[in-house]
């Protein structure tokens, strides 16, 4: 067994995209820390994960990626992008795509489409496979550099509608790049795998229908998949899985539009900006080529900004030292692009109708979002409305296909190593989920071994007067302090109306669906302000890791409890002391001397103890801390009465 493990080579997952490509890995190294083996993209030397699928030919070695893309406008005839549109197709098949390509496409052997680029005095004719191979080679090299071992094997994704010739062409591209393509996986299937769908043992699982909505830069694809429970099963208890996780998925239908994407959104914003320029500076200015390319870049920037902000300012320098300044609101953008979004939804309806013929009335259990354009809030909202469920957005939509390919590659590596499947494949949550509280303790909302789906909620508040935003850190694990748990994600609830500490009521809800995807939402009750995040808690978690975490928590159980108690006491004492000190300043004179002195003594004792606990929690006894805090509570009763009486009096005066 040992030898088998050491002999296994890494297998990477590659998303060979029309505009961008990525490489990722999972379960590598084969044994060790789960966090280190989680699915992750492998960036290039500059730290960039996405490699533009663009190759520029010339006298020497072709230029690949970012540099080729950046100077594409300068070299339209020798820069080859979107070559995926030609893979494995005849010139006649590709005819509809040719108007969108800047380079020349000619017929090669057997009427296949070839790229013809001018080089020196002559021309060079290359196959789409060869062009793609340059991109794949770049990805192979960056993967080898990141992993520190030569990478020779890959799982590569293709659109679900690719036919045999297109799939074979993709394999050939891999071979030319020195990669054995051990598996071709459909892009929508990979996206589902990235969410852990199709990896769970069969126990109690029924067939599920999954929709994958992929809205990228130039294309839109929707696929309806059936996840077949029986094949995914491989027996309860997570023994060796099926030959490949992807085999658990059937493609029921696909639909889409090969010329509908984020580029079209940019185009609409661009049209609007050009209109504004023409109105302000004249038609001729709007037609200057330099202005057009600046407007195009500004349009995409504005669109991306509006995925987070409600409005954005566009500033465009114009010839003659002038400039155009416009504010674009999210609502305005939404009105512009609504027809595009509706077109994607029409495709969804068509795909659902086609799939319905093969379905026995099952309903959609998950909608997975793929592609950069799914970051647009309108897109998310409309998809949620049409399918009647919150779509999955937890995994980066740019990376989800590559990560899923890596998950599949990980399953294959585990099998080759004879390790069986060690991913966590349970219908229960293996580890507790909670939130970090003030002072670094953990408030657990959902406990380990809860059956999924499940939900829980709890009220939280602020710890500082006038606090208008709260940072929420979502944690996984059994330990009592946040630092000893796994941080799954953070998000901010902003726009809370300023109130004294402890007054705002923030309801935090954790909901885990049947697929193990966690949605966390926080709502401030008075203002209705809401923030939410989605997370896949079991990403990259192995059975051994769960066991290790459990053992650790047993080992530290007693100490952890004490520490948690002290952290809570510190936080609560701070709130109390803050309030009491403020009231004392105002009302000290109205207190009887004896009760004032008693209160001041209690304040001093608790302040000292809290300060000592902050320095070193081991230096104080939790029981004593608790007693001192209680004695302050008692000593402050009289102050409360006085403060309330005063506040009533001042209200009455105000009422008149
Ligand atoms: P493809 O699958 O065609 O290679 P991608 O999935 O990489 O495309 O998506 C690229 C598109 O996503 C571009 O049009 C880009 O402008 C858009 N995009 C990226 N980030 C955002 C964002 N935050 N908001 C809106 N659109 C975005
Ligand atoms: Mg894509």
XYZ file of C-alpha atoms in Angstrom, residues 101-526:
426
model
C -12.855 36.014 -34.875
C -10.137 38.531 -35.801
C -7.861 35.961 -37.468
C -8.219 33.934 -40.638
C -9.767 30.471 -40.583
C -9.212 28.090 -43.519
C -10.130 24.505 -44.423
C -7.579 21.830 -43.550
C -7.558 18.072 -44.175
C -11.061 16.532 -44.189
C -12.577 20.030 -44.291
C -11.537 20.686 -40.667
C -11.177 24.285 -39.516
C -7.591 25.551 -39.293
C -6.114 28.859 -38.219
C -3.938 30.713 -40.719
C -1.583 33.381 -39.394
C 0.918 35.517 -41.337
C 4.480 34.817 -40.181
C 7.392 36.647 -41.801
C 6.813 36.606 -45.550
C 4.600 33.554 -45.525
C 1.758 32.038 -43.550
C 1.558 29.389 -40.869
C -1.422 27.046 -40.649
C -2.143 25.524 -37.246
C -4.925 23.298 -35.967
C -7.166 24.443 -33.076
C -5.682 21.509 -31.136
C -2.194 22.957 -31.499
C -3.359 26.397 -30.383
C -5.082 24.925 -27.322
C -1.960 22.879 -26.621
C 0.002 26.094 -26.028
C -2.492 27.092 -23.350
C -2.444 23.612 -21.827
C 1.354 23.570 -21.804
C 1.426 26.889 -19.953
C -1.001 25.468 -17.374
C 0.988 22.239 -17.070
C 4.158 24.224 -16.415
C 2.586 26.423 -13.789
C 1.038 23.383 -12.078
C 4.413 21.598 -12.054
C 6.060 24.696 -10.577
C 3.441 25.057 -7.828
C 3.398 21.357 -6.898
C 7.147 20.881 -7.231
C 6.753 17.664 -9.241
C 6.317 17.152 -12.978
C 2.627 17.085 -13.926
C 1.786 14.672 -16.738
C -1.859 13.802 -16.184
C -5.043 15.842 -16.213
C -8.807 15.742 -16.117
C -10.019 18.284 -18.679
C -13.522 19.736 -18.950
C -15.619 20.369 -22.061
C -19.129 21.754 -22.590
C -21.844 19.121 -22.153
C -22.904 19.537 -25.794
C -19.417 18.719 -27.219
C -19.653 15.790 -29.658
C -17.139 12.954 -30.027
C -14.977 14.852 -32.506
C -14.755 17.866 -30.207
C -13.890 15.675 -27.235
C -11.252 13.819 -29.232
C -9.766 17.141 -30.356
C -9.516 18.173 -26.688
C -7.678 14.940 -25.846
C -5.330 15.527 -28.782
C -4.591 19.040 -27.565
C -3.591 17.530 -24.219
C -1.340 14.965 -25.869
C 0.440 17.657 -27.899
C 1.026 19.542 -24.647
C 2.557 16.472 -23.007
C -0.502 15.712 -20.918
C -2.343 12.431 -20.693
C -6.020 13.384 -20.507
C -7.141 10.661 -18.121
C -10.727 11.846 -18.296
C -12.916 14.292 -20.111
C -15.624 15.665 -17.809
C -18.592 17.840 -18.712
C -18.273 21.392 -17.390
C -21.666 21.350 -15.616
C -20.785 18.029 -13.982
C -17.509 19.484 -12.755
C -19.372 22.465 -11.290
C -21.662 20.093 -9.385
C -18.666 18.076 -8.135
C -17.058 21.246 -6.799
C -20.029 21.507 -4.443
C -19.543 17.924 -3.332
C -22.642 16.767 -5.208
C -22.262 13.211 -6.445
C -19.619 12.397 -3.853
C -21.876 11.294 -1.040
C -22.536 7.693 -0.162
C -25.896 6.291 -1.209
C -27.515 5.925 2.190
C -30.964 7.416 1.951
C -30.070 9.525 -1.060
C -32.574 9.703 -3.890
C -32.042 10.818 -7.468
C -31.669 14.555 -7.695
C -32.100 17.068 -10.496
C -29.423 19.742 -10.691
C -29.393 22.765 -12.976
C -26.085 24.367 -13.914
C -26.394 27.958 -15.114
C -23.161 29.085 -16.811
C -23.081 32.747 -17.843
C -19.550 33.596 -18.922
C -17.873 36.224 -21.076
C -18.996 35.177 -24.531
C -21.352 32.262 -24.053
C -24.350 31.123 -22.061
C -25.009 27.462 -21.289
C -27.585 25.791 -19.120
C -27.574 22.074 -18.366
C -30.026 19.906 -16.529
C -28.330 16.967 -14.835
C -29.618 13.953 -13.013
C -27.541 12.769 -10.097
C -28.130 9.041 -9.902
C -28.023 8.009 -6.253
C -27.400 4.289 -6.815
C -24.237 4.743 -8.838
C -22.914 7.425 -6.554
C -23.485 5.107 -3.628
C -20.742 2.538 -3.729
C -22.126 1.241 -0.449
C -22.723 3.011 2.830
C -19.806 4.007 5.003
C -17.846 5.609 2.194
C -15.912 2.597 0.910
C -14.214 2.856 -2.452
C -16.391 4.988 -4.709
C -17.535 4.496 -8.274
C -15.019 4.357 -11.099
C -15.320 8.117 -11.217
C -17.563 10.530 -9.412
C -18.641 12.106 -12.684
C -20.273 8.827 -13.724
C -23.039 9.534 -11.251
C -24.343 12.359 -13.457
C -26.502 12.072 -16.555
C -27.003 15.045 -18.825
C -30.765 15.288 -19.385
C -30.728 18.392 -21.562
C -28.678 21.412 -22.536
C -29.584 24.762 -24.022
C -27.835 28.061 -24.488
C -26.599 30.738 -26.777
C -23.022 30.637 -28.058
C -23.042 34.427 -28.479
C -24.553 35.725 -25.261
C -22.365 36.728 -22.350
C -20.731 39.415 -20.269
C -19.323 40.968 -23.453
C -22.897 41.832 -24.461
C -23.481 43.477 -21.099
C -20.323 45.538 -21.633
C -21.550 46.436 -25.090
C -24.808 47.913 -23.780
C -22.993 50.042 -21.198
C -20.578 51.098 -23.912
C -23.416 52.199 -26.209
C -24.831 54.347 -23.439
C -21.445 55.955 -22.698
C -20.770 56.642 -26.383
C -24.174 58.318 -26.602
C -23.299 60.531 -23.634
C -19.941 61.425 -25.198
C -21.567 62.273 -28.517
C -24.087 64.494 -26.765
C -21.466 66.292 -24.714
C -18.420 66.437 -26.999
C -19.778 65.643 -30.437
C -20.200 62.598 -32.629
C -16.665 62.795 -34.036
C -15.088 62.442 -30.579
C -17.138 59.322 -29.867
C -15.800 57.755 -33.055
C -12.064 58.179 -32.245
C -10.620 54.617 -31.972
C -8.667 55.394 -28.772
C -11.854 56.674 -27.163
C -13.753 53.535 -28.118
C -11.287 51.167 -26.484
C -11.151 53.330 -23.336
C -14.960 53.326 -23.242
C -15.032 49.553 -23.564
C -12.666 49.094 -20.616
C -14.634 51.646 -18.554
C -17.892 49.859 -19.372
C -16.631 46.538 -18.027
C -15.174 48.223 -14.923
C -18.487 49.967 -14.202
C -20.412 46.717 -14.641
C -18.117 44.869 -12.231
C -18.294 47.708 -9.678
C -22.099 47.589 -9.755
C -22.097 43.935 -8.696
C -21.059 45.236 -5.239
C -22.019 48.911 -5.130
C -25.365 50.620 -5.704
C -23.804 53.212 -7.969
C -20.472 53.965 -9.601
C -18.782 56.958 -11.151
C -17.356 56.697 -14.642
C -14.612 59.188 -15.469
C -13.363 59.196 -19.064
C -10.587 61.451 -20.334
C -11.494 62.814 -23.768
C -9.241 64.343 -26.450
C -8.549 68.043 -25.935
C -8.123 67.806 -22.164
C -11.830 67.387 -21.541
C -13.409 64.567 -19.602
C -16.763 62.910 -19.223
C -18.054 62.221 -15.716
C -21.220 60.163 -15.279
C -22.789 58.234 -12.427
C -24.340 54.880 -13.267
C -26.785 53.340 -10.803
C -27.397 49.632 -10.399
C -31.052 50.102 -11.290
C -30.083 51.798 -14.532
C -27.750 48.939 -15.459
C -30.451 46.424 -14.602
C -32.932 48.142 -16.891
C -30.384 48.052 -19.725
C -29.494 44.385 -19.387
C -32.870 42.945 -18.410
C -33.543 41.672 -21.958
C -30.229 39.765 -21.970
C -30.987 38.159 -18.628
C -34.475 37.217 -19.797
C -32.938 35.516 -22.828
C -30.889 33.282 -20.533
C -34.047 32.431 -18.609
C -35.840 31.488 -21.823
C -33.009 29.007 -22.454
C -33.496 27.648 -18.930
C -37.176 27.086 -19.565
C -36.402 25.329 -22.834
C -33.860 23.062 -21.107
C -36.345 22.280 -18.352
C -39.033 21.386 -20.902
C -36.626 19.058 -22.714
C -35.528 17.438 -19.477
C -39.108 17.004 -18.241
C -39.670 14.244 -20.800
C -37.137 12.105 -18.906
C -38.190 13.083 -15.437
C -40.804 11.472 -13.273
C -41.934 14.737 -11.792
C -38.808 15.266 -9.677
C -38.149 18.898 -8.915
C -34.883 20.801 -9.098
C -32.864 20.340 -5.899
C -29.996 22.726 -6.644
C -29.043 25.422 -9.132
C -25.276 25.859 -9.481
C -23.948 29.218 -10.709
C -20.916 29.249 -13.005
C -19.154 32.053 -14.902
C -18.152 35.598 -14.021
C -21.441 37.119 -15.149
C -23.360 35.277 -12.427
C -21.895 37.824 -9.984
C -24.444 40.321 -11.307
C -27.115 40.621 -8.574
C -29.968 40.852 -11.114
C -28.872 37.521 -12.589
C -28.879 35.860 -9.171
C -32.231 37.347 -8.288
C -33.980 36.319 -11.504
C -32.533 32.804 -11.393
C -33.753 32.470 -7.791
C -37.216 33.639 -8.850
C -37.490 31.351 -11.846
C -36.324 28.223 -10.021
C -37.849 29.097 -6.661
C -34.648 28.429 -4.721
C -31.488 30.263 -3.743
C -28.817 29.371 -6.342
C -25.419 28.045 -5.219
C -22.809 30.782 -5.293
C -20.456 29.688 -2.495
C -17.657 28.545 -4.791
C -15.995 31.268 -6.912
C -17.893 31.160 -10.231
C -14.643 31.667 -12.177
C -12.992 28.707 -10.506
C -15.849 26.284 -9.879
C -15.337 24.226 -13.062
C -11.574 23.851 -12.557
C -12.073 22.968 -8.872
C -14.640 20.335 -9.821
C -12.260 18.853 -12.380
C -9.690 18.695 -9.577
C -12.181 16.910 -7.315
C -12.663 14.281 -10.022
C -8.895 14.014 -10.441
C -8.585 13.577 -6.670
C -11.034 10.660 -6.684
C -9.003 8.986 -9.451
C -5.718 9.494 -7.584
C -7.166 8.037 -4.383
C -8.263 4.962 -6.295
C -4.929 4.515 -7.999
C -3.241 4.726 -4.623
C -5.603 2.071 -3.252
C -6.729 4.497 -0.575
C -10.425 4.126 -1.241
C -12.420 7.243 -0.913
C -11.599 9.308 2.120
C -13.689 12.377 1.473
C -16.398 12.921 4.036
C -19.558 11.440 2.621
C -22.181 11.607 5.274
C -25.803 12.555 5.638
C -24.913 14.178 8.939
C -22.680 17.129 9.648
C -19.346 15.729 10.789
C -18.353 18.878 12.712
C -20.181 21.655 14.550
C -20.795 25.034 12.922
C -20.818 28.342 14.746
C -19.890 31.987 14.945
C -17.039 33.817 16.625
C -18.257 35.978 19.506
C -16.654 38.989 21.164
C -13.564 37.822 22.993
C -12.751 35.051 20.543
C -15.057 32.322 21.826
C -17.331 30.235 19.604
C -21.125 30.222 19.742
C -22.128 26.907 18.184
C -25.383 27.078 16.251
C -25.464 23.609 14.726
C -23.897 20.687 16.547
C -21.935 17.844 15.031
C -23.885 14.795 13.915
C -26.984 16.866 13.128
C -28.829 15.264 10.222
C -29.064 17.432 7.106
C -31.027 19.439 6.093
C -31.082 21.454 9.308
C -31.246 25.048 10.489
C -30.730 27.077 13.658
C -30.764 30.717 14.596
C -29.593 32.905 17.433
C -29.682 36.586 18.382
C -26.490 38.600 18.588
C -25.748 42.247 19.310
C -23.025 44.864 19.111
C -20.257 45.316 21.679
C -19.438 49.003 21.147
C -21.731 52.069 21.317
C -22.787 53.391 17.938
C -21.359 50.372 16.119
C -22.787 50.318 12.577
C -21.212 47.169 11.199
C -20.562 43.686 12.516
C -18.012 41.237 11.194
C -19.297 37.670 11.270
C -16.805 34.820 11.199
C -18.227 31.383 10.436
C -16.352 28.560 12.140
C -16.233 24.792 12.019
C -14.929 22.524 14.729
C -15.382 21.234 18.235
C -13.072 23.506 20.199
C -14.396 26.397 22.267
C -12.119 29.164 21.020
C -12.246 30.540 17.490
C -8.479 30.302 17.072
C -8.698 26.514 17.488
C -11.457 26.069 14.888
C -11.422 26.184 11.113
C -12.444 29.555 9.689
C -14.864 28.849 6.836
C -15.594 32.433 5.844
C -16.327 35.956 7.004
C -18.838 38.590 5.988
C -19.993 41.994 7.180
C -23.416 43.230 8.163
C -23.318 46.964 7.472
C -25.711 49.857 7.806
C -26.879 49.110 11.353
C -28.416 52.318 12.788
C -26.136 53.629 15.579
C -27.388 52.427 18.971
C -25.813 51.814 22.383
C -23.833 48.576 22.658
C -25.992 45.532 23.201
C -29.195 47.116 21.926
C -29.273 46.122 18.236
C -30.838 42.738 17.683
C -29.149 40.757 14.970
C -30.728 37.465 14.088
C -28.213 35.058 12.581
C -29.515 31.974 10.851
C -27.535 28.918 9.740
C -29.225 26.635 7.214
C -27.604 23.500 5.839
C -29.396 21.940 2.863
C -29.545 18.272 1.907
C -26.334 18.645 -0.113
C -24.430 19.989 2.865
C -24.242 23.563 1.548
C -24.401 26.118 4.378
C -26.201 29.457 3.997
C -25.617 31.996 6.762
C -27.726 35.129 6.984
C -27.733 38.013 9.470
C -30.623 40.464 9.782
C -30.699 43.522 12.038
C -34.299 43.528 13.246
C -34.964 47.259 13.472
